[in-house]
PDB file of C-alpha atoms in Angstrom:
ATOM      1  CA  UNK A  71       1.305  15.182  18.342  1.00 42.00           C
ATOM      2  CA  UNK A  72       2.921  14.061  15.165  1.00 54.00           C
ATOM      3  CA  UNK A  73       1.303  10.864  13.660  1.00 67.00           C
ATOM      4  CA  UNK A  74       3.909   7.932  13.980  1.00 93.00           C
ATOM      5  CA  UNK A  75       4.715   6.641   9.982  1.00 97.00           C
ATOM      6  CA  UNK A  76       6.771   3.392   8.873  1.00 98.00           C
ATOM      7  CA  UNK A  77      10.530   3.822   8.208  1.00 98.00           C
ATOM      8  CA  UNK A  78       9.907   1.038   5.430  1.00 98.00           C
ATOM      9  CA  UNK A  79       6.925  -0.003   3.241  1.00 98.00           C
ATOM     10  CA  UNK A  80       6.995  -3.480   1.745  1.00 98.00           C
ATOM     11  CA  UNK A  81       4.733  -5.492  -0.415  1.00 98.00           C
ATOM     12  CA  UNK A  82       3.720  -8.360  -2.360  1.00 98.00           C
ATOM     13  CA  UNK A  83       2.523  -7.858  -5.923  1.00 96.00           C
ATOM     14  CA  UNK A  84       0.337 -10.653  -7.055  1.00 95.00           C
ATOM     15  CA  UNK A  85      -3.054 -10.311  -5.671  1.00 95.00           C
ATOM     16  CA  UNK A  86      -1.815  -6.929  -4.403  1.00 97.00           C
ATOM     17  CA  UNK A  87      -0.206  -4.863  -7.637  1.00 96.00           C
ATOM     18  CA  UNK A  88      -2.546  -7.065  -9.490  1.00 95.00           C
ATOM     19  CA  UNK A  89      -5.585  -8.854  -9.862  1.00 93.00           C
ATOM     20  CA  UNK A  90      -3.690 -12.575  -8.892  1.00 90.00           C
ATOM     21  CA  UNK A  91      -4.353 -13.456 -12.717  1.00 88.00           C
ATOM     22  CA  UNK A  92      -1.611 -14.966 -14.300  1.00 86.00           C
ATOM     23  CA  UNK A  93      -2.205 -14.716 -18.539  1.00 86.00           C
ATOM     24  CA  UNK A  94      -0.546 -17.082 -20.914  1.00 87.00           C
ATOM     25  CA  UNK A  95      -0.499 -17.506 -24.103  1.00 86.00           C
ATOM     26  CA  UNK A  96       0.350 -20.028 -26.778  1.00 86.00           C
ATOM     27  CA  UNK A  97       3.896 -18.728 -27.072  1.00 89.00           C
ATOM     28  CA  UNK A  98       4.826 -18.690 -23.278  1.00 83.00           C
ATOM     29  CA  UNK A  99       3.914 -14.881 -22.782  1.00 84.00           C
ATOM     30  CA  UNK A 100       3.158 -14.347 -19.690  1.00 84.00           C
ATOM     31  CA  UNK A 101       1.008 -10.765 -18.971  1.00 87.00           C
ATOM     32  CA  UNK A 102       0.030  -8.875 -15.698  1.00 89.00           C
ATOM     33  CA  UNK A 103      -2.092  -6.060 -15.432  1.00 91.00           C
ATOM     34  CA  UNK A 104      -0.847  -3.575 -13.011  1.00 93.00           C
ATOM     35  CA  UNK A 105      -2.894  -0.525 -12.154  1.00 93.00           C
ATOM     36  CA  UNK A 106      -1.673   3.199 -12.493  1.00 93.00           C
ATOM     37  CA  UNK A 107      -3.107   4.256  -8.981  1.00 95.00           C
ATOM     38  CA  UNK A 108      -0.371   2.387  -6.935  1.00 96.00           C
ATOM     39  CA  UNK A 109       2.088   4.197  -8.304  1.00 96.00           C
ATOM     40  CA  UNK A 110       1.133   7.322  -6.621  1.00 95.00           C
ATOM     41  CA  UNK A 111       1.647   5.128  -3.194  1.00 97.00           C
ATOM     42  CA  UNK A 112       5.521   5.299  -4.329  1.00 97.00           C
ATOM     43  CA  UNK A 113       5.363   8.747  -4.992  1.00 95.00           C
ATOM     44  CA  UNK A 114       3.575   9.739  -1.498  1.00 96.00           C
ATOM     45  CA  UNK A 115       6.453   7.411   0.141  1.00 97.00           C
ATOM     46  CA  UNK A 116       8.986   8.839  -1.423  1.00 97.00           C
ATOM     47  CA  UNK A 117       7.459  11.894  -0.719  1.00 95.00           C
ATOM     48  CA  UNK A 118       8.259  11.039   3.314  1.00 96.00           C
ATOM     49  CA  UNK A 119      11.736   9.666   2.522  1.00 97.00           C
ATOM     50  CA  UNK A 120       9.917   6.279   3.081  1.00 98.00           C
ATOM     51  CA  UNK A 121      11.555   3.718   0.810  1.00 98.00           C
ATOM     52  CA  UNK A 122       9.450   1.224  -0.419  1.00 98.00           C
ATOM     53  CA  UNK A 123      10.481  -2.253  -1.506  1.00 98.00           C
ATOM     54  CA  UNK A 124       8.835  -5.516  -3.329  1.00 98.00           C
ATOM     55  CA  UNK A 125       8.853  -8.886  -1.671  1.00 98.00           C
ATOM     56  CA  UNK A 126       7.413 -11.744  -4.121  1.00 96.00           C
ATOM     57  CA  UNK A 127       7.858 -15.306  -4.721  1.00 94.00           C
ATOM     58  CA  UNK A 128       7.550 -14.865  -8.856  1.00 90.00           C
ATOM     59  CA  UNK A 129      10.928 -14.257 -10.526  1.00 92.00           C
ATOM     60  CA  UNK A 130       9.506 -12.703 -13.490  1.00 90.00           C
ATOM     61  CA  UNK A 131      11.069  -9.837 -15.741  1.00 92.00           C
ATOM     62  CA  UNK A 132       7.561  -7.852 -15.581  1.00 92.00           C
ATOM     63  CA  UNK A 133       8.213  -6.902 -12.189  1.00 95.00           C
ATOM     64  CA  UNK A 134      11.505  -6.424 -12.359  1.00 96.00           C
ATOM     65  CA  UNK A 135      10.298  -3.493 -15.192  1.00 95.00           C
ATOM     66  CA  UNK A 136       7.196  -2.270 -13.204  1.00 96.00           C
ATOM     67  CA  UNK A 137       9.958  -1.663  -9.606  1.00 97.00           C
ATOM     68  CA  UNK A 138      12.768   0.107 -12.017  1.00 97.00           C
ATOM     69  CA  UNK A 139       9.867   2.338 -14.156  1.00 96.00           C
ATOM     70  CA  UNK A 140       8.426   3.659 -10.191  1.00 96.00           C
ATOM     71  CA  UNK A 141      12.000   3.739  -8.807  1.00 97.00           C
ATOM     72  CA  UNK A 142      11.082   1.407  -6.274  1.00 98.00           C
ATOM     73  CA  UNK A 143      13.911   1.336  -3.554  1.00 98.00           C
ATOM     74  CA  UNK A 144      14.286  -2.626  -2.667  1.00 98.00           C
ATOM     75  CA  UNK A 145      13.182  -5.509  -4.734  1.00 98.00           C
ATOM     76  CA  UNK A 146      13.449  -9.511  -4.298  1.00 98.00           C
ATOM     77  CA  UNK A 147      12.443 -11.622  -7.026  1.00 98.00           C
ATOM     78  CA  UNK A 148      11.937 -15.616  -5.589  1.00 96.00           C
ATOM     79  CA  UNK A 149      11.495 -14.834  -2.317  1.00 97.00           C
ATOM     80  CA  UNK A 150      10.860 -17.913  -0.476  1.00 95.00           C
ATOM     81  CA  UNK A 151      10.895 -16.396   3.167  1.00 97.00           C
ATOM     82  CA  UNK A 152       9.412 -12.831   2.895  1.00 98.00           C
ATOM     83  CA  UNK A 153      10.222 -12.678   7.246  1.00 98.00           C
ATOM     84  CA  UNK A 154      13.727 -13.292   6.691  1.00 98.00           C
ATOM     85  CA  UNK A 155      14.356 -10.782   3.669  1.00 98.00           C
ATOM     86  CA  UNK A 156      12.763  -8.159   6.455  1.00 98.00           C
ATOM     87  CA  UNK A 157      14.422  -9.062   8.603  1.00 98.00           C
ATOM     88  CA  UNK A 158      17.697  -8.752   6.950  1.00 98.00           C
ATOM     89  CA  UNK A 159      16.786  -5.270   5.359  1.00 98.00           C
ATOM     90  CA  UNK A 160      15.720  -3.708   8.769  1.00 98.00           C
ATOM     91  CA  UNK A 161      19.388  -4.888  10.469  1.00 98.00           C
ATOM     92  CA  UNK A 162      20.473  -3.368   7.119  1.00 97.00           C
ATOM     93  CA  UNK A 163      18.417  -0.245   7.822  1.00 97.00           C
ATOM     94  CA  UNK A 164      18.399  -0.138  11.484  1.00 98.00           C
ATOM     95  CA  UNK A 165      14.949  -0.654  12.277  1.00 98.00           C
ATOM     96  CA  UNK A 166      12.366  -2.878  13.773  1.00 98.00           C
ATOM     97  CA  UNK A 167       9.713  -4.596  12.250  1.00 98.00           C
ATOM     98  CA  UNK A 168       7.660  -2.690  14.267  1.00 97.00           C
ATOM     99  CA  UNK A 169       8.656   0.490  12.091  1.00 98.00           C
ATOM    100  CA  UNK A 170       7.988  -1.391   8.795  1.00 98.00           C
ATOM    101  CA  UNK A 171       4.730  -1.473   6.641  1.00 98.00           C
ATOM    102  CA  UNK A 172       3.605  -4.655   4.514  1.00 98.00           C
ATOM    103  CA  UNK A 173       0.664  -5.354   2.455  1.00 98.00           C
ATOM    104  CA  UNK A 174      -0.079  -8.912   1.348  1.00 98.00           C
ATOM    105  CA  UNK A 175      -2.728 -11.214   0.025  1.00 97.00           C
ATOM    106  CA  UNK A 176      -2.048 -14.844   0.705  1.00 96.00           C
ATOM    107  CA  UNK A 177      -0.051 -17.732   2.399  1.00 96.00           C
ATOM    108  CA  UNK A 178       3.277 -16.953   1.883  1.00 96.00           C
ATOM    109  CA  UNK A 179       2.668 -13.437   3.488  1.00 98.00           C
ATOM    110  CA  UNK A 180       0.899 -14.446   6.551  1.00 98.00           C
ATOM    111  CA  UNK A 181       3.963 -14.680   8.464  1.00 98.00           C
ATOM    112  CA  UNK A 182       5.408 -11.648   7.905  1.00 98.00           C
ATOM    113  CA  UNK A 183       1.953  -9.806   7.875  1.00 98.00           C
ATOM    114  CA  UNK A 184       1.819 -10.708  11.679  1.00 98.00           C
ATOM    115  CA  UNK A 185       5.361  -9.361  12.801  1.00 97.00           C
ATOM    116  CA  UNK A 186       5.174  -5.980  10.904  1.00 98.00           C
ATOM    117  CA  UNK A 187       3.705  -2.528  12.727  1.00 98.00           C
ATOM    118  CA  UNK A 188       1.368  -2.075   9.836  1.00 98.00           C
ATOM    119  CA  UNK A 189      -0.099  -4.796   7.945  1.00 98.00           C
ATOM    120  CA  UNK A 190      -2.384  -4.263   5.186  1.00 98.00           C
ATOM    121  CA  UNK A 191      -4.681  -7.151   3.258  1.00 98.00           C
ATOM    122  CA  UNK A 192      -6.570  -6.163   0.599  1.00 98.00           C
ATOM    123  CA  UNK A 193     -10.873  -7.082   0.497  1.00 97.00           C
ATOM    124  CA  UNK A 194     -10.106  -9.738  -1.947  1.00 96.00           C
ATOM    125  CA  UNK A 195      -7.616 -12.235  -0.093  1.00 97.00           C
ATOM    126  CA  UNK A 196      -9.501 -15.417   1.793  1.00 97.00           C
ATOM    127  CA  UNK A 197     -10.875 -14.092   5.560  1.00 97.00           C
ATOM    128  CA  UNK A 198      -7.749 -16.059   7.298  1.00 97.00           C
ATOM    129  CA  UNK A 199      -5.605 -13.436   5.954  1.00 97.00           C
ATOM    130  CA  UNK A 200      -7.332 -10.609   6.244  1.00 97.00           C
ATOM    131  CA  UNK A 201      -8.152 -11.582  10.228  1.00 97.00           C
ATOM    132  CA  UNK A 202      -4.201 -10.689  10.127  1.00 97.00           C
ATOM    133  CA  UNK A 203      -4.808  -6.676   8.745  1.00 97.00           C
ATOM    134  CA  UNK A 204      -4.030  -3.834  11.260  1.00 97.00           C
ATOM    135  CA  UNK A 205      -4.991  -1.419   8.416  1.00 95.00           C
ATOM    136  CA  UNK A 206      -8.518  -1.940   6.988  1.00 89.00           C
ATOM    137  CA  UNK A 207      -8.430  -1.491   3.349  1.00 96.00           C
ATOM    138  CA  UNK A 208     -11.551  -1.610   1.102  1.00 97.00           C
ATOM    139  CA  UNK A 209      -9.862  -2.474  -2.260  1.00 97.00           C
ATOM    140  CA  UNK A 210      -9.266  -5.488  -3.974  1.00 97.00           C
ATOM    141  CA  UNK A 211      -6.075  -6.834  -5.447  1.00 96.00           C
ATOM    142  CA  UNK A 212      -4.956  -5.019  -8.678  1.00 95.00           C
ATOM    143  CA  UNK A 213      -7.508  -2.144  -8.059  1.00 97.00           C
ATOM    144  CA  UNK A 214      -5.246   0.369  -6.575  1.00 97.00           C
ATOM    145  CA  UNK A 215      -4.823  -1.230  -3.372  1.00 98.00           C
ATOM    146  CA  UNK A 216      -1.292  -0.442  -2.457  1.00 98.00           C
ATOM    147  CA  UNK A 217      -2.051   3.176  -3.086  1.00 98.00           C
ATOM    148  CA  UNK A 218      -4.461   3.346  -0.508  1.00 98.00           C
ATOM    149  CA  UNK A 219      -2.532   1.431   2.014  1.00 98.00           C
ATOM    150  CA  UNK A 220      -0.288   4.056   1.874  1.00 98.00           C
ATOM    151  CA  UNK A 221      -2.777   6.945   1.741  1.00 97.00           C
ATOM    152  CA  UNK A 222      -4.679   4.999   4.987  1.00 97.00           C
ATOM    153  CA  UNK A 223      -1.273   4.789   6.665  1.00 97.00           C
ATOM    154  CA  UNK A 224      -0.577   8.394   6.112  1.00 97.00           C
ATOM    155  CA  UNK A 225      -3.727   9.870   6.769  1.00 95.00           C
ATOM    156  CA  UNK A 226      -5.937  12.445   4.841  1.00 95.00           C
ATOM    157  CA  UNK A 227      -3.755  15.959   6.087  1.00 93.00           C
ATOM    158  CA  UNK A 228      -0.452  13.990   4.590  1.00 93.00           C
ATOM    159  CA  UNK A 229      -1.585  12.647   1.799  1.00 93.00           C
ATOM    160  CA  UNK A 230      -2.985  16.452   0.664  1.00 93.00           C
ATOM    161  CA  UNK A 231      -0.165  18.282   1.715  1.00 91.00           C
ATOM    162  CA  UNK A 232       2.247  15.874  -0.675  1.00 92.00           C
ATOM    163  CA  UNK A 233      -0.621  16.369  -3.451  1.00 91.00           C
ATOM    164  CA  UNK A 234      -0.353  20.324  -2.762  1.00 88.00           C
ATOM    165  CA  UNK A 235       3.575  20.473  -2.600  1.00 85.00           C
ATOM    166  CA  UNK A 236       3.677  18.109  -5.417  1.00 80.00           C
ATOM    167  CA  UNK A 237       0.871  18.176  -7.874  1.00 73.00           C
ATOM    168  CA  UNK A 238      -0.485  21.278  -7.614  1.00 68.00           C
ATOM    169  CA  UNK A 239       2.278  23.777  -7.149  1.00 65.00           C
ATOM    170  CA  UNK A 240       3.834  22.467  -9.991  1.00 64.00           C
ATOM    171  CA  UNK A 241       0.866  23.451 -12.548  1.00 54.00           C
TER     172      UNK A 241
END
């Protein structure tokens, strides 16, 4: 039987993409540290024909870079009601939320995390959120976390045949 995958992954980024720290200094820079590892999570979605899209309540031009360097399909700077942007998107797609993916780490995700078909929390968000996971992840924000959400979601035989077709062929 073939394994049943989302038709949409979405996400948060802080405390997901990265570590939740925000750094400022005296000049009003503000700095994230994203890690490289979740980029391959776009890549194995893509991969599938899976588009992937960012849902976050910063409006900040960092992310806006980070979604347009990994092609990232959908992204919503501001958001203020991740369930409704969804919500809209799937009638826009023509899916359920059953048939979406999300991974978040706090409050303003909890929501959302409870109507989706796959909903990921990574190890470092409080215990009240992660109560709400249907996928069990072991990493922390910023540590690569959204990379194995997808790899969890797709299982070991997907995740190797992408890495064959894509990686490995090609060298």
């Amino acid at each position: 039987m073939k394994q049943k995958l989302p038709k949409l992954i979405l996400t948060d980024i802080d405390g997901v993409w990265t570590d939740g720290g925000m750094y400022y200094d005296g000049t009003n820079l503000e700095l994230k540290k994203f890690h490289t590892y979740d980029s391959a999570g776009i890549l194995f979605a893509h991969h599938m024909g899976i588009p992937v899209g960012i849902l976050t309540g910063e409006n900040t031009e960092i992310v806006r870079r980070r979604a347009e360097k990994l092609k990232v399909d959908y992204l919503y700077l501001g958001v203020k009601n991740k369930l409704a942007i969804a919500q809209e998107l799937c009638k826009e797609l023509q899916i359920e939320l059953r048939d979406v993916a999300y991974i978040g780490d706090d409050l303003n995700d909890m929501v959302l995390l409870k109507q989706v078909g796959w909903a990921g929390v990574p190890i470092s968000a409080p215990e009240y959120v992660r109560s709400l996971a249907s996928v069990q992840l072991e990493k922390s924000g910023g540590d690569g976390v959204f990379r194995e959400f997808v790899e969890t979601i797709f299982g070991k035989d997907i995740i190797l045949s992408i890495v064959n077709k894509v990686v490995l062929d090609r060298q």
